[in-house]
mmCIF file of N, CA and C in Angstrom:
data_model
loop_
_atom_site.group_PDB
_atom_site.id
_atom_site.type_symbol
_atom_site.label_atom_id
_atom_site.label_comp_id
_atom_site.label_asym_id
_atom_site.label_seq_id
_atom_site.Cartn_x
_atom_site.Cartn_y
_atom_site.Cartn_z
ATOM 1 N N MET M 128 -16.207 2.267 2.430
ATOM 2 C CA MET M 128 -14.935 1.780 2.933
ATOM 3 C C MET M 128 -15.140 0.469 3.664
ATOM 4 N N VAL M 129 -14.226 -0.457 3.438
ATOM 5 C CA VAL M 129 -14.244 -1.742 4.101
ATOM 6 C C VAL M 129 -12.887 -1.937 4.753
ATOM 7 N N HIS M 130 -12.856 -2.267 6.008
ATOM 8 C CA HIS M 130 -11.604 -2.434 6.743
ATOM 9 C C HIS M 130 -10.714 -1.206 6.615
ATOM 10 N N GLY M 131 -11.288 -0.025 6.487
ATOM 11 C CA GLY M 131 -10.513 1.198 6.426
ATOM 12 C C GLY M 131 -9.871 1.475 5.086
ATOM 13 N N PHE M 132 -10.179 0.692 4.073
ATOM 14 C CA PHE M 132 -9.568 0.910 2.761
ATOM 15 C C PHE M 132 -10.324 1.982 2.017
ATOM 16 N N ARG M 133 -9.565 2.831 1.328
ATOM 17 C CA ARG M 133 -10.198 3.781 0.427
ATOM 18 C C ARG M 133 -10.484 3.054 -0.867
ATOM 19 N N LYS M 134 -11.625 3.313 -1.437
ATOM 20 C CA LYS M 134 -11.972 2.695 -2.700
ATOM 21 C C LYS M 134 -11.094 3.230 -3.810
ATOM 22 N N MET M 135 -10.644 2.354 -4.658
ATOM 23 C CA MET M 135 -9.877 2.725 -5.835
ATOM 24 C C MET M 135 -10.773 2.424 -7.043
ATOM 25 N N PRO M 136 -10.469 2.997 -8.193
ATOM 26 C CA PRO M 136 -11.283 2.713 -9.374
ATOM 27 C C PRO M 136 -11.343 1.216 -9.645
ATOM 28 N N GLY M 137 -12.466 0.773 -10.112
ATOM 29 C CA GLY M 137 -12.619 -0.642 -10.429
ATOM 30 C C GLY M 137 -13.901 -1.189 -9.843
ATOM 31 N N ASP M 138 -14.146 -2.443 -10.100
ATOM 32 C CA ASP M 138 -15.363 -3.098 -9.675
ATOM 33 C C ASP M 138 -15.105 -3.767 -8.327
ATOM 34 N N CYS M 139 -15.277 -3.043 -7.246
ATOM 35 C CA CYS M 139 -15.015 -3.560 -5.898
ATOM 36 C C CYS M 139 -16.338 -3.752 -5.161
ATOM 37 N N HIS M 140 -16.650 -4.984 -4.842
ATOM 38 C CA HIS M 140 -17.910 -5.285 -4.166
ATOM 39 C C HIS M 140 -17.649 -5.529 -2.690
ATOM 40 N N THR M 141 -18.429 -4.895 -1.832
ATOM 41 C CA THR M 141 -18.231 -5.055 -0.391
ATOM 42 C C THR M 141 -19.207 -6.043 0.229
ATOM 43 N N ASP M 142 -20.223 -6.480 -0.511
ATOM 44 C CA ASP M 142 -21.230 -7.367 0.081
ATOM 45 C C ASP M 142 -20.660 -8.737 0.417
ATOM 46 N N ARG M 143 -19.520 -9.106 -0.106
ATOM 47 C CA ARG M 143 -18.935 -10.417 0.194
ATOM 48 C C ARG M 143 -18.521 -10.522 1.660
ATOM 49 N N TYR M 144 -18.197 -9.389 2.286
ATOM 50 C CA TYR M 144 -17.840 -9.425 3.700
ATOM 51 C C TYR M 144 -19.026 -9.872 4.548
ATOM 52 N N LYS M 145 -20.227 -9.611 4.076
ATOM 53 C CA LYS M 145 -21.432 -9.944 4.825
ATOM 54 C C LYS M 145 -21.838 -11.404 4.648
ATOM 55 N N THR M 146 -21.323 -12.075 3.614
ATOM 56 C CA THR M 146 -21.766 -13.425 3.306
ATOM 57 C C THR M 146 -20.930 -14.503 3.972
ATOM 58 N N GLY M 147 -19.845 -14.121 4.636
ATOM 59 C CA GLY M 147 -19.017 -15.102 5.317
ATOM 60 C C GLY M 147 -18.011 -15.785 4.413
ATOM 61 N N GLN M 148 -17.858 -15.332 3.187
ATOM 62 C CA GLN M 148 -16.854 -15.916 2.310
ATOM 63 C C GLN M 148 -15.467 -15.533 2.811
ATOM 64 N N ARG M 149 -14.490 -16.337 2.475
ATOM 65 C CA ARG M 149 -13.118 -16.058 2.895
ATOM 66 C C ARG M 149 -12.596 -14.808 2.209
ATOM 67 N N THR M 150 -11.806 -14.048 2.952
ATOM 68 C CA THR M 150 -11.170 -12.848 2.428
ATOM 69 C C THR M 150 -9.663 -12.992 2.608
ATOM 70 N N TYR M 151 -8.925 -12.620 1.569
ATOM 71 C CA TYR M 151 -7.475 -12.696 1.584
ATOM 72 C C TYR M 151 -6.905 -11.301 1.368
ATOM 73 N N PHE M 152 -5.715 -11.076 1.904
ATOM 74 C CA PHE M 152 -5.044 -9.788 1.746
ATOM 75 C C PHE M 152 -3.661 -10.023 1.164
ATOM 76 N N ALA M 153 -3.293 -9.212 0.186
ATOM 77 C CA ALA M 153 -1.937 -9.201 -0.366
ATOM 78 C C ALA M 153 -1.333 -7.843 -0.031
ATOM 79 N N ILE M 154 -0.133 -7.851 0.492
ATOM 80 C CA ILE M 154 0.544 -6.625 0.908
ATOM 81 C C ILE M 154 1.878 -6.545 0.178
ATOM 82 N N ASP M 155 2.164 -5.395 -0.413
ATOM 83 C CA ASP M 155 3.407 -5.218 -1.157
ATOM 84 C C ASP M 155 4.053 -3.895 -0.786
ATOM 85 N N PHE M 156 5.267 -3.967 -0.272
ATOM 86 C CA PHE M 156 6.080 -2.783 0.007
ATOM 87 C C PHE M 156 7.104 -2.622 -1.099
ATOM 88 N N GLU M 157 7.405 -1.398 -1.463
ATOM 89 C CA GLU M 157 8.581 -1.083 -2.262
ATOM 90 C C GLU M 157 9.508 -0.318 -1.339
ATOM 91 N N THR M 158 10.810 -0.530 -1.483
ATOM 92 C CA THR M 158 11.773 0.133 -0.615
ATOM 93 C C THR M 158 12.705 1.028 -1.424
ATOM 94 N N ALA M 159 13.168 2.091 -0.772
ATOM 95 C CA ALA M 159 14.066 3.054 -1.413
ATOM 96 C C ALA M 159 15.472 2.485 -1.560
ATOM 97 N N SER M 160 15.827 1.576 -0.666
ATOM 98 C CA SER M 160 17.158 0.964 -0.679
ATOM 99 C C SER M 160 17.008 -0.486 -0.241
ATOM 100 N N ARG M 161 18.103 -1.123 0.021
ATOM 101 C CA ARG M 161 18.050 -2.518 0.471
ATOM 102 C C ARG M 161 17.749 -2.626 1.966
ATOM 103 N N GLU M 162 17.611 -1.494 2.629
ATOM 104 C CA GLU M 162 17.271 -1.468 4.053
ATOM 105 C C GLU M 162 15.773 -1.735 4.233
ATOM 106 N N GLN M 163 15.414 -2.625 5.147
ATOM 107 C CA GLN M 163 14.012 -2.974 5.372
ATOM 108 C C GLN M 163 13.174 -1.796 5.838
ATOM 109 N N VAL M 164 13.786 -0.821 6.493
ATOM 110 C CA VAL M 164 13.037 0.317 7.029
ATOM 111 C C VAL M 164 12.905 1.459 6.029
ATOM 112 N N SER M 165 13.208 1.208 4.755
ATOM 113 C CA SER M 165 13.192 2.277 3.755
ATOM 114 C C SER M 165 11.952 2.240 2.866
ATOM 115 N N ALA M 166 10.829 1.826 3.402
ATOM 116 C CA ALA M 166 9.606 1.733 2.589
ATOM 117 C C ALA M 166 9.306 3.065 1.911
ATOM 118 N N CYS M 167 9.023 2.999 0.595
ATOM 119 C CA CYS M 167 8.655 4.212 -0.141
ATOM 120 C C CYS M 167 7.279 4.074 -0.783
ATOM 121 N N SER M 168 6.682 2.881 -0.730
ATOM 122 C CA SER M 168 5.289 2.724 -1.133
ATOM 123 C C SER M 168 4.728 1.455 -0.517
ATOM 124 N N LEU M 169 3.415 1.446 -0.391
ATOM 125 C CA LEU M 169 2.710 0.292 0.161
ATOM 126 C C LEU M 169 1.410 0.118 -0.599
ATOM 127 N N GLY M 170 1.168 -1.100 -1.033
ATOM 128 C CA GLY M 170 -0.096 -1.437 -1.675
ATOM 129 C C GLY M 170 -0.727 -2.614 -0.956
ATOM 130 N N ILE M 171 -2.029 -2.560 -0.772
ATOM 131 C CA ILE M 171 -2.780 -3.648 -0.142
ATOM 132 C C ILE M 171 -3.997 -3.929 -1.012
ATOM 133 N N VAL M 172 -4.226 -5.208 -1.275
ATOM 134 C CA VAL M 172 -5.402 -5.629 -2.036
ATOM 135 C C VAL M 172 -6.115 -6.694 -1.216
ATOM 136 N N SER M 173 -7.433 -6.580 -1.103
ATOM 137 C CA SER M 173 -8.211 -7.641 -0.458
ATOM 138 C C SER M 173 -9.085 -8.292 -1.518
ATOM 139 N N GLY M 174 -9.255 -9.575 -1.365
ATOM 140 C CA GLY M 174 -10.069 -10.309 -2.323
ATOM 141 C C GLY M 174 -10.599 -11.563 -1.689
ATOM 142 N N GLY M 175 -11.427 -12.233 -2.443
ATOM 143 C CA GLY M 175 -12.021 -13.459 -1.951
ATOM 144 C C GLY M 175 -12.311 -14.408 -3.082
ATOM 145 N N ASP M 176 -13.293 -15.257 -2.855
ATOM 146 C CA ASP M 176 -13.630 -16.292 -3.821
ATOM 147 C C ASP M 176 -14.040 -15.730 -5.174
ATOM 148 N N GLU M 177 -14.543 -14.525 -5.202
ATOM 149 C CA GLU M 177 -15.039 -13.962 -6.455
ATOM 150 C C GLU M 177 -14.196 -12.813 -6.988
ATOM 151 N N GLY M 178 -12.993 -12.624 -6.472
ATOM 152 C CA GLY M 178 -12.118 -11.610 -7.028
ATOM 153 C C GLY M 178 -11.744 -10.506 -6.057
ATOM 154 N N ILE M 179 -11.172 -9.451 -6.618
ATOM 155 C CA ILE M 179 -10.691 -8.319 -5.834
ATOM 156 C C ILE M 179 -11.867 -7.536 -5.257
ATOM 157 N N GLN M 180 -11.729 -7.168 -3.975
ATOM 158 C CA GLN M 180 -12.777 -6.411 -3.310
ATOM 159 C C GLN M 180 -12.360 -4.974 -3.048
ATOM 160 N N ASP M 181 -11.135 -4.753 -2.566
ATOM 161 C CA ASP M 181 -10.661 -3.422 -2.237
ATOM 162 C C ASP M 181 -9.188 -3.287 -2.600
ATOM 163 N N LYS M 182 -8.793 -2.047 -2.888
ATOM 164 C CA LYS M 182 -7.390 -1.743 -3.183
ATOM 165 C C LYS M 182 -7.005 -0.474 -2.426
ATOM 166 N N TRP M 183 -5.764 -0.443 -1.956
ATOM 167 C CA TRP M 183 -5.244 0.728 -1.246
ATOM 168 C C TRP M 183 -3.795 0.885 -1.650
ATOM 169 N N TYR M 184 -3.367 2.093 -1.983
ATOM 170 C CA TYR M 184 -1.974 2.338 -2.373
ATOM 171 C C TYR M 184 -1.578 3.740 -1.941
ATOM 172 N N GLU M 185 -0.377 3.859 -1.365
ATOM 173 C CA GLU M 185 0.145 5.164 -0.978
ATOM 174 C C GLU M 185 1.660 5.181 -1.151
ATOM 175 N N LEU M 186 2.171 6.340 -1.515
ATOM 176 C CA LEU M 186 3.605 6.581 -1.470
ATOM 177 C C LEU M 186 3.969 6.959 -0.046
ATOM 178 N N ILE M 187 5.181 6.600 0.371
ATOM 179 C CA ILE M 187 5.639 6.810 1.747
ATOM 180 C C ILE M 187 7.008 7.487 1.702
ATOM 181 N N ARG M 188 7.218 8.464 2.556
ATOM 182 C CA ARG M 188 8.543 9.053 2.682
ATOM 183 C C ARG M 188 9.359 8.191 3.649
ATOM 184 N N PRO M 189 10.475 7.610 3.172
ATOM 185 C CA PRO M 189 11.293 6.803 4.075
ATOM 186 C C PRO M 189 11.957 7.681 5.138
ATOM 187 N N PRO M 190 12.314 7.119 6.284
ATOM 188 C CA PRO M 190 12.958 7.906 7.342
ATOM 189 C C PRO M 190 14.273 8.539 6.878
ATOM 190 N N VAL M 191 14.982 7.847 5.998
ATOM 191 C CA VAL M 191 16.222 8.365 5.417
ATOM 192 C C VAL M 191 16.026 8.401 3.912
ATOM 193 N N MET M 192 16.197 9.564 3.322
ATOM 194 C CA MET M 192 15.961 9.733 1.880
ATOM 195 C C MET M 192 17.192 9.319 1.079
ATOM 196 N N ASP M 193 17.591 8.061 1.227
ATOM 197 C CA ASP M 193 18.747 7.503 0.532
ATOM 198 C C ASP M 193 18.250 6.441 -0.433
ATOM 199 N N PHE M 194 18.009 6.814 -1.689
ATOM 200 C CA PHE M 194 17.454 5.904 -2.690
ATOM 201 C C PHE M 194 18.566 5.207 -3.462
ATOM 202 N N ASP M 195 18.435 3.908 -3.620
ATOM 203 C CA ASP M 195 19.369 3.087 -4.367
ATOM 204 C C ASP M 195 18.951 3.069 -5.839
ATOM 205 N N ASP M 196 19.905 3.290 -6.748
ATOM 206 C CA ASP M 196 19.594 3.312 -8.181
ATOM 207 C C ASP M 196 18.963 2.004 -8.658
ATOM 208 N N GLY M 197 19.404 0.879 -8.100
ATOM 209 C CA GLY M 197 18.830 -0.413 -8.480
ATOM 210 C C GLY M 197 17.362 -0.521 -8.089
ATOM 211 N N CYS M 198 17.015 -0.031 -6.916
ATOM 212 C CA CYS M 198 15.612 -0.050 -6.483
ATOM 213 C C CYS M 198 14.767 0.875 -7.346
ATOM 214 N N ILE M 199 15.308 2.042 -7.670
ATOM 215 C CA ILE M 199 14.572 2.977 -8.524
ATOM 216 C C ILE M 199 14.293 2.348 -9.883
ATOM 217 N N ARG M 200 15.278 1.614 -10.434
ATOM 218 C CA ARG M 200 15.063 0.949 -11.734
ATOM 219 C C ARG M 200 13.895 -0.034 -11.670
ATOM 220 N N ILE M 201 13.715 -0.670 -10.533
ATOM 221 C CA ILE M 201 12.645 -1.661 -10.391
ATOM 222 C C ILE M 201 11.282 -0.990 -10.239
ATOM 223 N N HIS M 202 11.143 -0.043 -9.301
ATOM 224 C CA HIS M 202 9.818 0.505 -8.998
ATOM 225 C C HIS M 202 9.543 1.891 -9.575
ATOM 226 N N GLN M 203 10.565 2.553 -10.104
ATOM 227 C CA GLN M 203 10.399 3.875 -10.721
ATOM 228 C C GLN M 203 9.870 4.936 -9.760
ATOM 229 N N ILE M 204 10.159 4.779 -8.474
ATOM 230 C CA ILE M 204 9.796 5.785 -7.480
ATOM 231 C C ILE M 204 11.069 6.550 -7.133
ATOM 232 N N HIS M 205 11.024 7.866 -7.265
ATOM 233 C CA HIS M 205 12.185 8.721 -7.052
ATOM 234 C C HIS M 205 12.002 9.549 -5.778
ATOM 235 N N PRO M 206 13.116 10.045 -5.215
ATOM 236 C CA PRO M 206 13.013 10.851 -3.992
ATOM 237 C C PRO M 206 12.023 12.013 -4.117
ATOM 238 N N GLU M 207 11.987 12.674 -5.255
ATOM 239 C CA GLU M 207 11.068 13.804 -5.419
ATOM 240 C C GLU M 207 9.594 13.366 -5.394
ATOM 241 N N ASP M 208 9.335 12.083 -5.666
ATOM 242 C CA ASP M 208 7.955 11.573 -5.623
ATOM 243 C C ASP M 208 7.434 11.463 -4.193
ATOM 244 N N VAL M 209 8.339 11.276 -3.236
ATOM 245 C CA VAL M 209 7.919 11.008 -1.857
ATOM 246 C C VAL M 209 8.339 12.084 -0.858
ATOM 247 N N LYS M 210 9.057 13.096 -1.314
ATOM 248 C CA LYS M 210 9.625 14.083 -0.375
ATOM 249 C C LYS M 210 8.575 14.788 0.474
ATOM 250 N N ASP M 211 7.354 14.948 -0.040
ATOM 251 C CA ASP M 211 6.294 15.628 0.708
ATOM 252 C C ASP M 211 5.243 14.661 1.264
ATOM 253 N N LYS M 212 5.512 13.367 1.201
ATOM 254 C CA LYS M 212 4.569 12.358 1.694
ATOM 255 C C LYS M 212 4.826 12.066 3.170
ATOM 256 N N PRO M 213 3.817 11.577 3.870
ATOM 257 C CA PRO M 213 4.013 11.190 5.275
ATOM 258 C C PRO M 213 4.904 9.946 5.380
ATOM 259 N N GLU M 214 5.520 9.768 6.539
ATOM 260 C CA GLU M 214 6.248 8.540 6.824
ATOM 261 C C GLU M 214 5.248 7.441 7.193
ATOM 262 N N PHE M 215 5.719 6.193 7.195
ATOM 263 C CA PHE M 215 4.836 5.041 7.407
ATOM 264 C C PHE M 215 3.946 5.140 8.645
ATOM 265 N N PRO M 216 4.450 5.557 9.812
ATOM 266 C CA PRO M 216 3.570 5.600 11.000
ATOM 267 C C PRO M 216 2.298 6.431 10.785
ATOM 268 N N SER M 217 2.351 7.415 9.913
ATOM 269 C CA SER M 217 1.168 8.243 9.649
ATOM 270 C C SER M 217 0.041 7.449 8.997
ATOM 271 N N TYR M 218 0.381 6.381 8.317
ATOM 272 C CA TYR M 218 -0.626 5.557 7.644
ATOM 273 C C TYR M 218 -1.127 4.408 8.508
ATOM 274 N N TRP M 219 -0.413 4.103 9.574
ATOM 275 C CA TRP M 219 -0.721 2.898 10.335
ATOM 276 C C TRP M 219 -2.160 2.865 10.857
ATOM 277 N N GLU M 220 -2.657 3.981 11.371
ATOM 278 C CA GLU M 220 -4.022 3.993 11.910
ATOM 279 C C GLU M 220 -5.045 3.656 10.814
ATOM 280 N N GLU M 221 -4.856 4.206 9.639
ATOM 281 C CA GLU M 221 -5.773 3.915 8.535
ATOM 282 C C GLU M 221 -5.695 2.454 8.117
ATOM 283 N N ILE M 222 -4.491 1.903 8.056
ATOM 284 C CA ILE M 222 -4.300 0.504 7.648
ATOM 285 C C ILE M 222 -4.875 -0.442 8.690
ATOM 286 N N ALA M 223 -4.702 -0.141 9.950
ATOM 287 C CA ALA M 223 -5.101 -1.051 11.029
ATOM 288 C C ALA M 223 -6.610 -1.175 11.207
ATOM 289 N N ARG M 224 -7.382 -0.240 10.673
ATOM 290 C CA ARG M 224 -8.844 -0.312 10.847
ATOM 291 C C ARG M 224 -9.427 -1.493 10.152
#
């Protein structure tokens, strides 16, 4: 694990953190509705000069289970996919490491 990320399948090298090369992070939320607080998934990818290093992805149960049909068409995440998942604060400690 690097920066608290769980390893995902793929060729992820962690030795770049030791070499002082620049590291970049991309963060992507999907939302259940047009409300900013309706996150239903979060993906984070870290990479550097030589490519992707780590990937992290989780489904999130939004505080209000009000899914917009337009959002579902975009991300294909349905209420039944997240009904038993933790809410965002449960992931914060893992993400912040």
